[in-house]
Coordinates of C-alpha atoms in Angstrom, one line a residue:
L27 CA 17.0 12.7 9.2
T28 CA 14.9 14.5 6.8
F29 CA 12.7 15.7 9.3
F30 CA 15.5 16.7 11.7
F31 CA 16.6 19.4 8.6
F32 CA 13.0 20.4 8.5
M33 CA 13.0 21.4 12.1
S34 CA 16.2 23.3 11.7
K35 CA 15.1 25.3 8.7
E36 CA 11.4 26.0 9.4
H37 CA 9.1 27.2 12.1
L38 CA 7.9 23.8 13.3
F39 CA 5.1 25.1 15.5
Q40 CA 3.8 27.5 12.9
W41 CA 3.3 24.5 10.4
I42 CA 1.7 22.3 13.0
S43 CA -0.8 25.4 13.7
A44 CA -1.6 25.5 10.0
L45 CA -2.0 21.8 9.7
Y46 CA -4.5 22.1 12.5
E47 CA -6.3 24.8 11.0
R48 CA -6.7 22.9 7.6
F49 CA -7.6 19.5 9.5
G50 CA -10.4 21.3 11.5
P51 CA -11.0 20.5 15.5
G52 CA -12.9 17.3 14.9
A53 CA -10.3 15.6 12.8
W54 CA -7.4 16.9 14.8
L55 CA -8.8 15.6 18.1
S56 CA -9.5 12.3 16.7
A57 CA -5.7 12.2 15.5
M58 CA -4.5 13.3 18.8
A59 CA -6.7 10.5 20.5
F60 CA -5.3 8.0 18.3
L61 CA -1.8 9.3 19.1
L62 CA -2.7 8.9 22.9
V63 CA -3.5 5.3 22.3
G64 CA -0.5 4.6 20.6
F65 CA 1.4 6.1 23.7
L66 CA -0.4 4.1 26.1
Q67 CA 0.5 0.9 24.3
I68 CA 4.1 1.3 25.1
F69 CA 3.0 0.3 28.7
N70 CA 0.7 -2.6 27.8
P71 CA 1.2 -5.4 30.4
L72 CA 0.7 -7.9 27.6
S73 CA 3.7 -6.7 25.6
P74 CA 7.2 -8.4 25.9
G75 CA 8.8 -5.4 27.2
L76 CA 9.2 -1.5 27.1
L77 CA 11.5 -1.6 24.3
V78 CA 8.9 -3.7 22.2
G79 CA 6.3 -0.9 22.9
I80 CA 8.7 2.0 21.6
L81 CA 9.4 0.1 18.6
G82 CA 5.5 -0.3 18.0
M83 CA 5.0 3.5 18.6
K84 CA 7.6 4.3 16.0
I85 CA 6.4 1.8 13.4
L86 CA 2.8 3.4 13.8
Y87 CA 3.6 7.0 13.9
L88 CA 6.9 7.4 11.8
Y89 CA 4.8 8.5 9.0
W90 CA 3.0 11.1 10.6
L91 CA 6.3 13.2 10.2
L92 CA 5.9 12.7 6.5
L93 CA 2.3 14.5 6.8
L94 CA 3.8 17.5 8.1
L95 CA 6.6 17.6 5.4
G96 CA 4.0 16.9 2.6
F97 CA 1.8 19.7 3.8
A98 CA 4.7 22.1 4.0
Y99 CA 6.4 21.3 0.5
I100 CA 3.7 19.8 -1.7
D101 CA 1.9 23.3 -2.0
S102 CA 0.7 23.0 -5.6
F103 CA -0.9 20.7 -8.0
E104 CA 2.3 20.7 -10.4
R105 CA 4.4 19.6 -7.4
L106 CA 1.7 16.9 -6.3
L107 CA 1.5 15.7 -9.9
G108 CA 5.4 15.5 -10.1
W109 CA 5.5 13.7 -6.7
L110 CA 3.0 10.8 -7.6
K111 CA 4.7 10.5 -11.2
M112 CA 8.1 10.0 -9.4
I113 CA 6.6 7.3 -7.1
L114 CA 5.1 5.3 -10.0
Y115 CA 8.2 5.5 -12.0
A116 CA 10.2 4.3 -9.0
S117 CA 7.9 1.3 -8.4
I118 CA 8.9 -0.1 -11.9
P119 CA 12.3 -1.8 -10.4
V120 CA 10.7 -2.5 -7.0
N121 CA 7.8 -4.5 -8.6
I122 CA 10.0 -6.3 -11.0
F123 CA 12.1 -7.5 -8.0
G124 CA 9.0 -8.6 -6.3
I125 CA 7.7 -10.5 -9.6
M126 CA 11.1 -12.0 -9.6
Q127 CA 10.9 -13.2 -5.9
Y128 CA 7.5 -14.9 -6.9
I129 CA 9.2 -16.7 -9.9
K130 CA 12.4 -17.9 -8.0
G131 CA 10.9 -18.5 -4.6
P132 CA 12.0 -18.2 -1.2
D133 CA 15.5 -19.5 -1.8
F134 CA 16.2 -16.4 -3.9
L135 CA 15.1 -14.1 -1.2
V136 CA 17.4 -15.8 1.2
S137 CA 20.3 -15.6 -1.3
V138 CA 19.7 -12.1 -1.7
F139 CA 19.2 -10.8 1.7
G140 CA 20.6 -13.7 3.9
P141 CA 19.1 -16.2 6.3
Q142 CA 17.4 -13.3 8.5
I143 CA 15.0 -12.6 5.9
E144 CA 13.0 -15.7 6.6
R145 CA 11.3 -13.7 9.4
A146 CA 10.0 -11.2 7.0
I147 CA 8.8 -13.8 4.3
N148 CA 5.1 -14.7 5.1
M149 CA 4.4 -18.5 3.6
A150 CA 0.5 -18.3 3.8
A151 CA -0.9 -21.8 3.6
L152 CA -3.5 -22.1 1.0
E153 CA -7.0 -23.2 2.7
V154 CA -7.5 -27.1 2.7
A155 CA -11.2 -26.1 1.8
I156 CA -10.1 -25.2 -1.8
N157 CA -7.5 -27.7 -2.5
P158 CA -6.2 -30.0 -0.2
T159 CA -3.0 -30.9 -2.0
T160 CA -1.9 -27.3 -2.6
E161 CA 1.3 -26.2 -1.1
S162 CA 2.0 -22.9 0.8
F163 CA 2.1 -19.6 -1.0
L164 CA 5.1 -17.2 -0.7
R165 CA 4.2 -13.3 0.2
I166 CA 6.5 -11.7 -1.5
I167 CA 8.0 -8.4 -0.1
G168 CA 9.5 -6.4 -3.0
T169 CA 12.0 -4.0 -1.3
F170 CA 10.1 -3.7 1.9
A171 CA 10.5 -5.0 5.5
S172 CA 7.2 -7.0 5.3
T173 CA 4.5 -8.5 3.0
G174 CA 1.9 -6.2 4.4
Q175 CA 3.9 -3.0 3.7
Y176 CA 4.5 -4.1 0.5
A177 CA 0.8 -4.8 -0.4
D178 CA 0.0 -1.4 1.1
F179 CA 2.4 0.3 -1.1
L180 CA 0.9 -1.6 -4.1
A181 CA -2.9 -0.8 -3.5
F182 CA -2.1 3.0 -3.1
N183 CA 0.1 3.0 -6.0
G184 CA -2.8 1.4 -8.1
M185 CA -5.1 4.2 -7.0
F186 CA -2.5 6.9 -7.9
G187 CA -2.2 5.3 -11.4
I188 CA -6.1 5.3 -11.8
A189 CA -5.9 9.1 -11.0
L190 CA -2.9 9.8 -13.3
I191 CA -4.0 8.0 -16.4
F192 CA -7.8 8.9 -16.6
S193 CA -8.3 12.1 -14.3
V194 CA -5.5 14.3 -15.0
T195 CA -5.1 16.7 -18.0
G196 CA -1.6 17.7 -19.4
I197 CA 0.2 14.5 -19.3
R198 CA 2.0 13.8 -22.5
R199 CA 1.0 10.8 -24.4
W200 CA 4.4 9.0 -23.8
E201 CA 4.0 9.6 -20.2
R202 CA 0.6 8.1 -20.2
F203 CA 1.8 4.9 -22.1
L204 CA 4.5 4.6 -19.4
L205 CA 1.9 5.1 -16.6
I206 CA 0.0 2.3 -18.0
F207 CA 2.9 0.1 -18.0
C208 CA 3.6 0.9 -14.3
Q209 CA 0.0 0.1 -13.7
A210 CA 0.0 -3.1 -15.4
L211 CA 3.4 -4.2 -13.5
N212 CA 1.5 -3.1 -10.2
F213 CA -1.5 -5.2 -10.8
V214 CA 0.7 -8.3 -11.4
A215 CA 2.7 -7.6 -8.3
L216 CA -0.4 -7.0 -6.2
L217 CA -1.7 -10.5 -7.3
A218 CA 1.7 -12.0 -6.6
A219 CA 1.8 -10.5 -3.3
G220 CA -1.3 -12.4 -2.3
S221 CA -2.8 -9.8 0.0
R222 CA -6.5 -10.3 -0.3
S223 CA -7.6 -7.3 1.8
R224 CA -5.6 -4.9 -0.3
F225 CA -6.9 -6.7 -3.3
I226 CA -10.4 -5.7 -2.3
C227 CA -9.3 -2.4 -1.1
F228 CA -7.9 -1.5 -4.7
M229 CA -11.1 -3.1 -6.3
L230 CA -13.4 -0.9 -4.3
A231 CA -11.3 2.0 -5.3
L232 CA -11.7 0.9 -9.1
V233 CA -15.4 1.0 -8.3
F234 CA -15.7 4.5 -6.7
F235 CA -13.6 5.8 -9.7
I236 CA -16.0 4.4 -12.2
F237 CA -19.1 5.8 -10.3
L238 CA -17.7 9.3 -9.7
C239 CA -16.1 9.5 -13.1
R240 CA -18.2 11.7 -15.5
R241 CA -16.5 10.6 -18.8
S242 CA -17.9 7.3 -20.2
R243 CA -14.9 6.8 -22.3
A244 CA -12.6 6.8 -19.2
V245 CA -14.8 4.3 -17.6
L246 CA -15.0 1.9 -20.3
V247 CA -11.3 1.9 -20.9
S248 CA -10.4 1.6 -17.1
I249 CA -12.9 -1.4 -17.0
F250 CA -11.3 -2.8 -20.3
M251 CA -7.7 -2.5 -18.9
A252 CA -8.3 -3.8 -15.5
G253 CA -10.1 -6.9 -16.8
L254 CA -7.5 -7.6 -19.4
I255 CA -4.6 -7.1 -17.1
F256 CA -6.0 -9.3 -14.3
Y257 CA -7.2 -12.0 -16.5
G258 CA -3.6 -11.9 -18.1
A259 CA -1.9 -11.7 -14.7
F260 CA -3.9 -14.6 -13.2
T261 CA -3.4 -16.5 -16.3
W262 CA 0.6 -15.9 -16.1
L263 CA 1.0 -16.4 -12.5
G264 CA -0.8 -19.7 -12.4
Q265 CA -2.9 -21.8 -10.1
G266 CA -1.4 -21.0 -6.8
V267 CA -2.5 -17.3 -7.3
I268 CA -6.1 -18.4 -8.5
L269 CA -6.5 -20.6 -5.6
R270 CA -5.5 -17.8 -3.0
Y271 CA -8.1 -15.2 -4.3
K272 CA -10.6 -18.0 -4.9
V273 CA -11.0 -18.2 -1.1
L274 CA -12.7 -14.9 -1.2
G275 CA -15.8 -16.7 -2.5
H276 CA -16.2 -19.1 0.7
S277 CA -18.0 -16.6 3.0
Q278 CA -17.7 -18.7 6.2
L279 CA -14.0 -19.2 5.7
V280 CA -13.5 -15.4 5.4
K281 CA -15.5 -14.8 8.5
E282 CA -13.5 -17.1 10.8
R283 CA -10.3 -15.5 9.3
T284 CA -11.2 -12.0 9.8
L285 CA -13.9 -11.3 12.4
S286 CA -12.7 -13.7 15.2
T287 CA -9.0 -12.7 14.6
T288 CA -9.8 -9.0 14.5
S289 CA -11.9 -9.2 17.8
K290 CA -9.0 -10.9 19.6
M291 CA -6.6 -8.5 18.4
F292 CA -8.6 -5.7 19.6
F293 CA -9.2 -7.2 22.9
E294 CA -5.6 -7.5 23.7

């Protein structure tokens, strides 16, 4: 709906042309090739039907419309700063709700959303190699449609938080404390979500920040904060979360879970 009003008010093809110039031909051609693959997957003979292919196209490329909107309207550093702060502040109730889901369990989700939500809840089994007696692990969804979407949101939110707390000048002191609170809440929710791939993604972003940041104080504070919050979050969330991430130390298990699964999905 937002994009519809954008098209009715703006010169659409002029904005697309400007975006192409900003991207450059190499990145643009890569994006168009990816778009072509997305279009062709509609007619994949392995797909259950044409409608499923169209739905897949919509899921993959809906956010491309937001790319054009962001390019058109977030045209200054001040607007970008305000936009990122708004996302982080809006994450507070989302993450509190997500942590409540972890504490109360799947019955709480069913009571809130109804029995149809069971399809979106991912009950991930904790590997027998770690602890044979441990039960399955609830992958929480926050306010998103799936566990993966929520974990993506948390990983990128954490990156925004690092940037705003340590890299940006001109933020008031009370805002910085509020952003630290948002970041702490985000850490806890990320661990409770149980997404090991997004956890690694965020940790790599933190490592990159530490290497690229030229201010030793910011680096030391970020390391101390991350260590303190993660230790507190692991301790509070309990043994189930610790076992979930302990699997990352078993290289053979990770290899079986990732490499073989990825290659089979790519082949299809």
